[in-house]
Coordinates of C-alpha atoms in Angstrom, one line a residue:
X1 CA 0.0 0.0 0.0
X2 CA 1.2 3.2 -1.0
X3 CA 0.1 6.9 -0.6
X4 CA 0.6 9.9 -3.6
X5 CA 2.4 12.7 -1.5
X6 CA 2.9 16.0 -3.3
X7 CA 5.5 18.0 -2.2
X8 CA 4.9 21.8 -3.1
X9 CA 8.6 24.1 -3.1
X10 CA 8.4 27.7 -3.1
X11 CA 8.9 28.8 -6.7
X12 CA 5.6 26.7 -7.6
X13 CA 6.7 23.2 -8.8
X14 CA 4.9 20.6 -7.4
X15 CA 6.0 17.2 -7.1
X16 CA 4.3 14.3 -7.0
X17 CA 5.8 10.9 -5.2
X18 CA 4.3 7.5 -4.2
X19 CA 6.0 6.8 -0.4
X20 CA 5.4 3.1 0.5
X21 CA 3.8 1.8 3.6
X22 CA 6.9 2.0 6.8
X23 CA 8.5 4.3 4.3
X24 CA 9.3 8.2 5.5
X25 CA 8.8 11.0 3.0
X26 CA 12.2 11.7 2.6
X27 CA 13.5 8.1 1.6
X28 CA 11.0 8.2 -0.7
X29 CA 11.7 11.9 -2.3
X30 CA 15.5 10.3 -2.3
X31 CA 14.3 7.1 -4.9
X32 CA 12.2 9.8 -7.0
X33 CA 15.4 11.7 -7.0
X34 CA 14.5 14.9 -4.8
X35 CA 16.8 16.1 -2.5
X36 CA 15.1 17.7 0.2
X37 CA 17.0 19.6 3.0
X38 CA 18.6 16.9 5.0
X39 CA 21.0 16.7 7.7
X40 CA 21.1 14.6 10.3
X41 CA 18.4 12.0 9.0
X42 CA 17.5 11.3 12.3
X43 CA 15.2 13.7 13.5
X44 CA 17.2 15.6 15.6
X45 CA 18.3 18.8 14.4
X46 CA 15.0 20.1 12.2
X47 CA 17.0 21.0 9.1
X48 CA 14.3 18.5 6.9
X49 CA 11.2 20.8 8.6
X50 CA 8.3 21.4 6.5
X51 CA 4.8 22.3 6.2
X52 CA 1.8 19.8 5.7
X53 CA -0.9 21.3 4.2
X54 CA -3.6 18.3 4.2
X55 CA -3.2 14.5 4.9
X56 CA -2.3 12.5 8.1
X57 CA 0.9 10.9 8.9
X58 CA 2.9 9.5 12.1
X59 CA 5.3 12.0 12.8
X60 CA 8.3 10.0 14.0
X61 CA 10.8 10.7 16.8
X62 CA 12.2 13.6 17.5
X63 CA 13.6 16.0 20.1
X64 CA 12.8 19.4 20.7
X65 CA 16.0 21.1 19.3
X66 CA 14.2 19.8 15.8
X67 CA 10.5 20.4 16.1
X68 CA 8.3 21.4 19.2
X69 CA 5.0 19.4 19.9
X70 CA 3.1 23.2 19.4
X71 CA 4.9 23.1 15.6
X72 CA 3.7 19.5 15.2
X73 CA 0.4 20.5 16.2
X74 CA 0.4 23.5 14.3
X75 CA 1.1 21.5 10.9
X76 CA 5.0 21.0 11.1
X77 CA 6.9 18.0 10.3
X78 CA 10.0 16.5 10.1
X79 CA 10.5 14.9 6.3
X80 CA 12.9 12.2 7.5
X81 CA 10.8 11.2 10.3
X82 CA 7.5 10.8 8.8
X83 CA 5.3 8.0 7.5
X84 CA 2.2 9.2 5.4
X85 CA -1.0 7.5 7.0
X86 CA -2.5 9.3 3.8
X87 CA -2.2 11.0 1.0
X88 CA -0.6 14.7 1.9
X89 CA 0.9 18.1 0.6
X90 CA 3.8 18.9 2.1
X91 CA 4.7 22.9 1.0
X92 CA 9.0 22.5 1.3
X93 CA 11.0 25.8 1.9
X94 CA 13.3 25.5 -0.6
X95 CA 13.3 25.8 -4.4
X96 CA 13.0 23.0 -6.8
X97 CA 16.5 23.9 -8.0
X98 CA 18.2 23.4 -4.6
X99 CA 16.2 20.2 -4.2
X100 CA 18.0 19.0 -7.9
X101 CA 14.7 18.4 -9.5
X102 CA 12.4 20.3 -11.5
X103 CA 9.4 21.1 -13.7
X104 CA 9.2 18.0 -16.2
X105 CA 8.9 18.6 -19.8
X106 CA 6.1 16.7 -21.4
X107 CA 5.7 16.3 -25.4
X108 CA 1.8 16.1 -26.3
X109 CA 0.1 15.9 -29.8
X110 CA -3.6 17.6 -30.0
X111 CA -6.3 15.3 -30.6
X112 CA -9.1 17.6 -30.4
X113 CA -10.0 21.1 -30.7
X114 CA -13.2 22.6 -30.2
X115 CA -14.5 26.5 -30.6
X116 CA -17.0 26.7 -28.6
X117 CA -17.7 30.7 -29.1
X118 CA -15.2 33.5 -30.4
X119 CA -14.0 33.9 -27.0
X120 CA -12.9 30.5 -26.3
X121 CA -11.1 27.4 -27.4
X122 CA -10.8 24.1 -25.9
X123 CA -8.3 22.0 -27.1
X124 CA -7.6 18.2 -25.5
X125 CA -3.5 16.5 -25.8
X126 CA -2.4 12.7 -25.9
X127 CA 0.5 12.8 -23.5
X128 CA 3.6 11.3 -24.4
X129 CA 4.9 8.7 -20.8
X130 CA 1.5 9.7 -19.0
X131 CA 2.1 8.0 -16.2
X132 CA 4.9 10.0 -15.2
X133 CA 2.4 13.1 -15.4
X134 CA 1.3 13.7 -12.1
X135 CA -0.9 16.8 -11.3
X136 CA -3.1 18.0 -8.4
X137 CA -6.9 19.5 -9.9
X138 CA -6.8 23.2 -10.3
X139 CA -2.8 23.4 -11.1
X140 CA -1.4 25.1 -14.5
X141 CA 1.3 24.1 -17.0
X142 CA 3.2 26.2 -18.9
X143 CA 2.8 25.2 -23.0
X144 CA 4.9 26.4 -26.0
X145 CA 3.5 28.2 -28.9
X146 CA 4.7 26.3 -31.6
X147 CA 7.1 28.3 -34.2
X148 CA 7.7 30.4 -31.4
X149 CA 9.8 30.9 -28.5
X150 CA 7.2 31.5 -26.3
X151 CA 5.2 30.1 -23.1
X152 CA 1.6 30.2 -22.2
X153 CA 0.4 29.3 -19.1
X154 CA -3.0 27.6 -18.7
X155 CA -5.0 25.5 -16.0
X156 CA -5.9 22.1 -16.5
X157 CA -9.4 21.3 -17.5
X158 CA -9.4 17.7 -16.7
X159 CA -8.8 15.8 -14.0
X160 CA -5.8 14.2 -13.0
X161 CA -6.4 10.6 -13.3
X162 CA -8.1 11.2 -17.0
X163 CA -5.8 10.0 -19.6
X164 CA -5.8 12.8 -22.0
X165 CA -5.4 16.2 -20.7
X166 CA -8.0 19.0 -21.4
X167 CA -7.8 22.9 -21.5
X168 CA -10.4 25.4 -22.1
X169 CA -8.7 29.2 -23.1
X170 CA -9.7 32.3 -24.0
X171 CA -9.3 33.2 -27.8
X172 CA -7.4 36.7 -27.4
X173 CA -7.2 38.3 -31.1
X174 CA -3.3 39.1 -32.0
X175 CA -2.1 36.4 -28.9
X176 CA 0.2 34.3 -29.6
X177 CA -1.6 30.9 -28.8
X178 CA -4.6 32.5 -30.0
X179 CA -2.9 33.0 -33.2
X180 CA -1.9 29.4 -33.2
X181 CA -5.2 28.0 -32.2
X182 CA -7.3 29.9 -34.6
X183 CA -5.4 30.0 -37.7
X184 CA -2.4 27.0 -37.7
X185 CA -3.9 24.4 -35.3
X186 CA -4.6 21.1 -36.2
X187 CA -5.4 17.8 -35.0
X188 CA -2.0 15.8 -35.2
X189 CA 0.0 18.9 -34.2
X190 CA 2.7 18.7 -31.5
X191 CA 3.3 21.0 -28.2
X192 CA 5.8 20.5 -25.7
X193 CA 4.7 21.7 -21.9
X194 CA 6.2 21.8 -18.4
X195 CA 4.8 21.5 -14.7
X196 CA 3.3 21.2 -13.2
X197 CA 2.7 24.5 -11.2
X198 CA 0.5 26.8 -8.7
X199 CA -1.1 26.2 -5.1
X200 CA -4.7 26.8 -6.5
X201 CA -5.7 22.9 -5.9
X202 CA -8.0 21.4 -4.2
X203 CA -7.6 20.2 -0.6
X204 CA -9.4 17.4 1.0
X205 CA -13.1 18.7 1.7
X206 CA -13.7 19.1 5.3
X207 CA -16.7 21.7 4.5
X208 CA -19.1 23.3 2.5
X209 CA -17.5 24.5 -0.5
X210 CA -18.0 27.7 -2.8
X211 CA -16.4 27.4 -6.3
X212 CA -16.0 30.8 -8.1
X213 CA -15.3 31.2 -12.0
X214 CA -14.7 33.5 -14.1
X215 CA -14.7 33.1 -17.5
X216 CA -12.4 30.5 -19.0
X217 CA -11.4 30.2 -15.0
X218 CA -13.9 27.8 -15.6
X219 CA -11.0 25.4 -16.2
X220 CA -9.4 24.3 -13.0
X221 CA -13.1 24.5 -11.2
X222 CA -13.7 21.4 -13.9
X223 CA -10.9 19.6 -12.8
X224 CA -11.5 20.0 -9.6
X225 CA -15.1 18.9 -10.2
X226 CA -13.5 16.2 -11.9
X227 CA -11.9 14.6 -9.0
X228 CA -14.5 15.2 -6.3
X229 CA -16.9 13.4 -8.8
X230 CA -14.3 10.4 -8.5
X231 CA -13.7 10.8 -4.9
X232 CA -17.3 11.6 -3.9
X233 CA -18.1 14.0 -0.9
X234 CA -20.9 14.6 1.5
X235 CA -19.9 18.0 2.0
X236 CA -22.4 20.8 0.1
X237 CA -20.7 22.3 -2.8
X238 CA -22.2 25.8 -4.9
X239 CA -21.0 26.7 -8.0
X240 CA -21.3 30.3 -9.5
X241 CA -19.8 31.1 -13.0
X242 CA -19.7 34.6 -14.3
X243 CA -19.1 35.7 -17.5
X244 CA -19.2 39.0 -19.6
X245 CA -21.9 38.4 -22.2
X246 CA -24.0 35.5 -23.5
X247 CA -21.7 34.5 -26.1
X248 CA -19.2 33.5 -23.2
X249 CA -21.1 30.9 -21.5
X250 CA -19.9 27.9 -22.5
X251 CA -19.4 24.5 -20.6
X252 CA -23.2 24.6 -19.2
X253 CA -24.0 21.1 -20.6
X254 CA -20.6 19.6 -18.3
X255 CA -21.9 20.9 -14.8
X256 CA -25.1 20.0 -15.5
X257 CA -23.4 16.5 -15.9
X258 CA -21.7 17.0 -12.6
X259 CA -24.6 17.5 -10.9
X260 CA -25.7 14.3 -11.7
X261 CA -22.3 12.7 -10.5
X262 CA -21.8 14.8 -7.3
X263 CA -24.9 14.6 -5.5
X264 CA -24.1 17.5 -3.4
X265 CA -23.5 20.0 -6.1
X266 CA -25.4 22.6 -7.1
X267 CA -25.1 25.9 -9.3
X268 CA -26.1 28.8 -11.3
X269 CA -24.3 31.3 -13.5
X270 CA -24.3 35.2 -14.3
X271 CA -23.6 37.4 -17.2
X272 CA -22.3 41.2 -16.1
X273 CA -23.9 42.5 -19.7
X274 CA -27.4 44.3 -18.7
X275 CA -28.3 43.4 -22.5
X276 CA -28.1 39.4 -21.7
X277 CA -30.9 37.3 -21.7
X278 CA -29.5 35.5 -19.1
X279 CA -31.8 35.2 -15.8
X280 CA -29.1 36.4 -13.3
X281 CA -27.6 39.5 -14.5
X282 CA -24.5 41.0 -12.9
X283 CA -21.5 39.8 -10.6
X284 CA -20.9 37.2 -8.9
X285 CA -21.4 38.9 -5.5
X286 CA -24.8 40.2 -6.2
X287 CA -25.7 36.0 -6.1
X288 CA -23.8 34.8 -3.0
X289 CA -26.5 33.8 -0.7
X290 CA -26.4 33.2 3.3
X291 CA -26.8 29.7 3.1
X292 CA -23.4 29.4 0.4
X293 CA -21.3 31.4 3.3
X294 CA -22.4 29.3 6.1
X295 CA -20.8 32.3 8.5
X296 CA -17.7 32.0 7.3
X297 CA -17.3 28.1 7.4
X298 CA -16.7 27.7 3.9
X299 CA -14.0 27.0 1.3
X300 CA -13.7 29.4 -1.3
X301 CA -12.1 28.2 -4.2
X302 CA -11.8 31.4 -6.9
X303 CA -10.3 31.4 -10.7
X304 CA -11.0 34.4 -12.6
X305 CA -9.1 37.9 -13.5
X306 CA -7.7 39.9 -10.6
X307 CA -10.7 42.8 -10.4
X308 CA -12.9 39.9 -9.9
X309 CA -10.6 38.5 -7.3
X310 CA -10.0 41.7 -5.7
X311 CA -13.6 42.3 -5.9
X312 CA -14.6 39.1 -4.1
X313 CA -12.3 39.5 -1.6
X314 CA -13.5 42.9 -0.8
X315 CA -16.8 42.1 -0.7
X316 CA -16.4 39.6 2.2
X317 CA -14.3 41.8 3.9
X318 CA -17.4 44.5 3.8
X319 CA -20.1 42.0 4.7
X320 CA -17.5 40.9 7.8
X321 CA -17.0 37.1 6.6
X322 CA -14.0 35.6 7.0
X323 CA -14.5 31.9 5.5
X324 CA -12.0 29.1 6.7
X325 CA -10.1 29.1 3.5
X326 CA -10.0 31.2 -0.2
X327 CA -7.4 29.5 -2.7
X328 CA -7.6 31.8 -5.4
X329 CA -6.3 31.7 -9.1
X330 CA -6.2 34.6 -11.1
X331 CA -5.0 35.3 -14.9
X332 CA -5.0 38.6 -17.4
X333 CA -3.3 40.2 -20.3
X334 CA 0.3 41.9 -19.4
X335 CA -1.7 44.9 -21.6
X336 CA -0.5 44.2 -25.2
X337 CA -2.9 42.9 -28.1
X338 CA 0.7 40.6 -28.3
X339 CA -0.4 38.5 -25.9
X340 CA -2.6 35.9 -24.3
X341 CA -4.6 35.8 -21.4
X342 CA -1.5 34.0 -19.3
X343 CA 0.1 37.2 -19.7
X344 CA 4.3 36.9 -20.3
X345 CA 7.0 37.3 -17.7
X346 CA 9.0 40.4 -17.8
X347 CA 13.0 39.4 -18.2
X348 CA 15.5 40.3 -16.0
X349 CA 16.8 43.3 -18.0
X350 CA 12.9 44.7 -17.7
X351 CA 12.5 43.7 -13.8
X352 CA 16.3 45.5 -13.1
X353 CA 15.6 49.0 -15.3
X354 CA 12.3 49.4 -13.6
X355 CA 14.4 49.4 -10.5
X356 CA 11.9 50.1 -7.6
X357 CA 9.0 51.2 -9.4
X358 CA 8.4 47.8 -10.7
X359 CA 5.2 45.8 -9.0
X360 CA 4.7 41.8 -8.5
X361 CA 2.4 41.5 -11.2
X362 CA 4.3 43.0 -14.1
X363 CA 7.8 41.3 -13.2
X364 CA 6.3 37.5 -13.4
X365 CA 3.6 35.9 -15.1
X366 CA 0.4 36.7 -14.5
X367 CA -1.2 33.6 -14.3
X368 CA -0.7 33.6 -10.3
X369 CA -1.7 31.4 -7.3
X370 CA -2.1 31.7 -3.7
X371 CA -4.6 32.2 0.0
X372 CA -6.6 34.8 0.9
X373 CA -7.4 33.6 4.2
X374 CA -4.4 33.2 6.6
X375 CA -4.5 31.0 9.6
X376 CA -1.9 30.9 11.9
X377 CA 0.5 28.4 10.8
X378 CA 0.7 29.3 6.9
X379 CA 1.9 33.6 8.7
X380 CA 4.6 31.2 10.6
X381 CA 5.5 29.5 7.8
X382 CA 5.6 31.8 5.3
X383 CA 7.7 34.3 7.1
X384 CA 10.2 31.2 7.8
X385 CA 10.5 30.6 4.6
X386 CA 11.2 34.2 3.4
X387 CA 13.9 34.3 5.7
X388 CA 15.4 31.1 4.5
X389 CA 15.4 33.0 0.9
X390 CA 16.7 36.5 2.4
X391 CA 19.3 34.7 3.6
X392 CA 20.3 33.0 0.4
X393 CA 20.3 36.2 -1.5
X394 CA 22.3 38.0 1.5
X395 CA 24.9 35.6 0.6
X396 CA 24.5 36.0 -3.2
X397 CA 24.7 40.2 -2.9
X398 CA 26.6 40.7 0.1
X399 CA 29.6 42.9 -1.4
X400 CA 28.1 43.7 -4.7
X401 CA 25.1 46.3 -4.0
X402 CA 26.7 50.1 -5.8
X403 CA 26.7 53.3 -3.7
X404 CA 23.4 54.2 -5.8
X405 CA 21.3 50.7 -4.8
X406 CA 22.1 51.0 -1.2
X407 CA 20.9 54.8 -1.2
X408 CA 18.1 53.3 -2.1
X409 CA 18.0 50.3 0.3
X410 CA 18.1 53.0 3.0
X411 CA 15.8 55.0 1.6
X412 CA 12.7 51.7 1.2
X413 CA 13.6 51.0 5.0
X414 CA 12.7 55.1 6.2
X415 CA 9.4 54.4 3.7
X416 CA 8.4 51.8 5.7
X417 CA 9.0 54.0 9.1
X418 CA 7.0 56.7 8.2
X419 CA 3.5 54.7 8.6
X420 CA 4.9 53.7 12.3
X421 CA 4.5 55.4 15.7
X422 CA 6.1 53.5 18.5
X423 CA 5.3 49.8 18.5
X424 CA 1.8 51.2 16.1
X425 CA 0.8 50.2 12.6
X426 CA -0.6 53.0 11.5
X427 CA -1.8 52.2 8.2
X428 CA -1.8 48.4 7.9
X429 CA -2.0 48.6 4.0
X430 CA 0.4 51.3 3.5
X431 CA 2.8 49.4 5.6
X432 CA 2.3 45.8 4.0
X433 CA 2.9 47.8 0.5
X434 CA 6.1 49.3 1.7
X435 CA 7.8 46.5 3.9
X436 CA 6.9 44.6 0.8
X437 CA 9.1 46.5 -1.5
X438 CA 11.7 46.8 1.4
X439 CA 12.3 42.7 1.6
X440 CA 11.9 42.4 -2.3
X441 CA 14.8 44.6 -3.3
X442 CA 17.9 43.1 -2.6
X443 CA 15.4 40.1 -4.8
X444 CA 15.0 42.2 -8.0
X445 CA 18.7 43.1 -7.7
X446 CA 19.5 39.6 -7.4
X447 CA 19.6 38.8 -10.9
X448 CA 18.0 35.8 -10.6
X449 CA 14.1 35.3 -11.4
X450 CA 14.0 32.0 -9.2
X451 CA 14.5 33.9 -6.0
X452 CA 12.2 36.6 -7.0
X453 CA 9.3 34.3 -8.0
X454 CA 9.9 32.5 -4.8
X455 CA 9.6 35.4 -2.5
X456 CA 6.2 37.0 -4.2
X457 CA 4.5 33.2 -4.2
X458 CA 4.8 33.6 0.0
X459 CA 2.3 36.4 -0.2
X460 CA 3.6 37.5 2.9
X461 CA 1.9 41.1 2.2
X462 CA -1.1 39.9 1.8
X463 CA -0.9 38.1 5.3
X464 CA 0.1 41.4 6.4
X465 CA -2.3 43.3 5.1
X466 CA -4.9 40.7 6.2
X467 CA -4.3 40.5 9.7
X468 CA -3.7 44.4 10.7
X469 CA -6.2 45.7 8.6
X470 CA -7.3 47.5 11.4
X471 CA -4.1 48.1 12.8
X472 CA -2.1 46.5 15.1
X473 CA 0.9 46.3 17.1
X474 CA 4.5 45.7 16.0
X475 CA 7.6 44.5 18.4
X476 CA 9.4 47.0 18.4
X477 CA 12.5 45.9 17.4
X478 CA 11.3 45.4 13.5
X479 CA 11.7 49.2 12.2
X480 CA 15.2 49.1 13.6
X481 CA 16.3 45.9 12.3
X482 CA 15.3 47.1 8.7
X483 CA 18.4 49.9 9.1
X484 CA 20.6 47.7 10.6
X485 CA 20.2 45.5 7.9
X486 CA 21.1 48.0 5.2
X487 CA 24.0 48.9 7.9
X488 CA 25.5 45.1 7.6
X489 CA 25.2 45.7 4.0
X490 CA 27.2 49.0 3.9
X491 CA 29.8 47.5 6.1
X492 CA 30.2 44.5 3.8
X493 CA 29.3 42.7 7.1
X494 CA 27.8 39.1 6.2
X495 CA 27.8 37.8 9.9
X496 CA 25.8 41.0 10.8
X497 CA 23.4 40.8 8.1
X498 CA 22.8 36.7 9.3
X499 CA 22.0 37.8 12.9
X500 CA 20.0 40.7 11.9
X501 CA 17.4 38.7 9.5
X502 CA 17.3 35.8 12.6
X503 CA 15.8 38.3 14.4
X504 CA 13.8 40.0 12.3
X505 CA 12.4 36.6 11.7
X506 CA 11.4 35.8 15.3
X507 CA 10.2 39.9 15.8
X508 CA 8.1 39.5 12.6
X509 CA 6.3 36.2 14.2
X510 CA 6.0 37.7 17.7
X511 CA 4.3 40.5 15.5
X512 CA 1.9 38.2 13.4
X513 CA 1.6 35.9 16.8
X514 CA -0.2 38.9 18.3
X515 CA -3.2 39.1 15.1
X516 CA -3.5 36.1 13.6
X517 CA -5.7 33.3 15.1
X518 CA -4.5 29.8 15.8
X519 CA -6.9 27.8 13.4
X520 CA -9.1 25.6 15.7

């Protein structure tokens, strides 16, 4: 007997491996050839420590130098002590390049293609070595426009077990798998993609659930659909698809079919055009009912652009719900009639001229994944992990930074002091913004879009923002540390800088300690 575990690193690969029965995660990652952070091997000195998202397991032995009973009850656990009892996630603070693995490269051939309207395309791929495909539902790969040397990024339609994978897009005039699609694609043609990628997936349902779509976002809700139908679930489950005009719906006909194989699903759609004949005209807000919400005990599970994941999000912050979890997907056009819906990452050269000025969505792509709702463990978590990465680029810059840049590193850290008074946030979304674009500097100047991309997927401003949106208290050692900091760096003082982001680490999670709930 075996369990699937899928082991999630911080610049969005995912990795799925199958870890026997008696077997620990570790010695498994080891046979699939990941090398996870490892030291001792024997539970006692927590260099192996991750994060378990869903699943059960027996945690092992170990002593309290390498993980406290709180941290295992919070969601910690050791990698080399562990034996799945299930199958889990496991979110790794590392990259998949330090763990000598990475994205796998699949060669496909299209064996369908379908138009349902002008504003979408589905298109379905045989998979060359299927079997070694191994996807959770609601994640993204990343395909090649053929004759080009460019990427599109697009969410599974299908579900993983399915043996031919599905994808339904949005047909953008002038993009450049639009082009492809509408004008040179045939049946027989070959595509080469990687992945798999993004922490939009579904977890195991332990509640009502609220699926969200818009437009093509339609696409991971199916595959997610898709493998509760082959799971099953008692849990309730609402659906509510929006789209801009008539000619958008498409994919009716499959959720009525899902209704028939999930007994607990139900939903209805909505067309934002006040010329539709649709019966539910409008947003997707406007048809959120009581009974959907269940007071906030609900999993929200959202694809669509980011005004309509904005929007969402700021609706249940007015109407004072807080559900138990919102995964969110969201996807749009960089701006250019050049490109697709995916949107295009910004190179290196673009990210380093736009110096400071540049923002999280225009330096990587814009098909992006994360949590809106922050519990207690993922704020611990995630701010380990960004100090694991602040270190790693403190030893990749230390030295290097011009008279000019560190001007400039001083001058993000007095930003970030002017919205504090004492040990006061005094605007909780001024100060997420600008401590933001203090930690992510020495990042962009890094040279290296790995490091970058790892640091924005923590979403650690969001957190931020989250918990002291009506302000809050901060230790007051963190405004200081951020100058000190830049003062290790003017001093070319690498031992400085080390101490300095270990406790900025611990003042940061004394900070979030204070606003953030334990989840219960």
């Amino acid at each position: 007997m075996s369990n699937d575990v899928a082991i999630s690193f911080e610049d969005g690969v995912t990795k799925i491996i199958k870890v026997n029965q008696y077997e620990t995660v570790m010695e498994a990652a080891f046979k699939a050839r990941i090398n996870l952070p490892s030291d001792c091997r024997d539970g006692a000195c927590g260099t192996c420590k991750s994060f378990c998202t869903s699943g059960e397991f027996d945690p092992g032995d170990f002593i309290d130098d390498a993980m406290t009973e709180e941290e295992l009850e919070e969601g910690y656990v050791l990698t080399c002590q562990a034996t799945p009892e299930s199958d889990m996630v496991i979110d790794v603070p590392t990259t998949s390049d330090i763990a000598k693995t990475s994205a796998s490269e699949f060669e496909t051939e299209i064996v369908d293609l379908e138009f349902h309207a002008d504003s979408t395309v589905s298109f379905t791929l045989s998979v060359d070595k299927r079997d070694d495909l191994a996807y959770l539902p609601g994640q993204y790969m990343n395909l090649q426009v053929p004759g080009t040397d460019q990427a599109r990024s697009y969410s599974f339609s299908s579900g993983p077990k399915v043996e031919k994978t599905s994808f339904m897009v949005r047909n953008t005039p002038g993009g450049a798998m639009s082009t492809f699609l509408t004008e040179r694609a045939a049946v027989g043609d070959k595509l080469t993609m990687t992945g798999p990628y993004g922490t939009f997936f579904l977890r195991p349902p332990k509640r009502r659930m609220l699926l969200l779509a818009g437009g093509t976002g339609l696409a991971p809700i199916l595959s997610i659909l898709e493998k509760i139908a082959d799971d099953g679930t008692d849990q309730p489950i609402h659906l509510v698809y929006g789209v801009t005009n008539d000619s958008d719906l498409v994919g009716l006909d499959i959720l009525e079919d899902y209704t028939k194989k999930i007994s607990t699903l139900t939903y209805s759609y909505c067309v934002s055009n006040p010329e539709s004949t649709a019966e539910q005209k409008g947003y997707v807000t406007q048809f959120l009912d009581d009974e959907h919400l269940a007071g906030g005990d609900v999993d929200i599970y959202l694809c669509g652009p980011p005004p309509m994941v904005d929007a969402v999000s700021k609706w249940l912050g007015d109407e004072g719900i807080t559900p138990a979890n919102f995964y969110y997907e969201r996807f749009a056009p960089k701006g250019s009639t050049d490109d697709d819906e995916s949107g295009a990452p910004m190179s290196t050269e673009e990210i380093k001229e736009a110096g400071d000025k540049v923002s999280a969505g225009d330096a990587v792509s814009s098909m992006e994944t994360g949590r809106l709702s922050f519990t207690h463990q993922d704020s611990m978590a995630h701010l380990e992990a960004r100090t694991g990465l602040e270190l790693a680029v403190t030893e990749l810059l230390m030295g290097r930074l011009t008279d000019k840049q560190l001007e400039q590193f001083r001058r993000l850290a007095k930003n970030v002091s002017t919205v504090l008074k004492g040990n006061e946030i005094v605007d909780a979304e001024e100060f997420g913004k600008l401590n933001e674009e203090f930690h992510e500097y020495l990042f962009i100047l890094s040279d290296n879009p790995a490091f970058l991309e790892s640091f924005r997927r923590l979403q650690v401003q969001s957190q931020i923002v989250e918990a002291l949106k009506n302000g809050g208290w901060i230790a007051p050692e963190v405004d200081q540390e951020h100058f000190e900091l830049v003062d290790a760096f003017e001093n070319n003082d690498i031992e400085a800088a080390r101490r300095v982001l270990r406790a900025h680490s611990e003042h940061s999670r004394a900070t979030m300690s204070k606003v953030v709930p334990h989840e219960v």
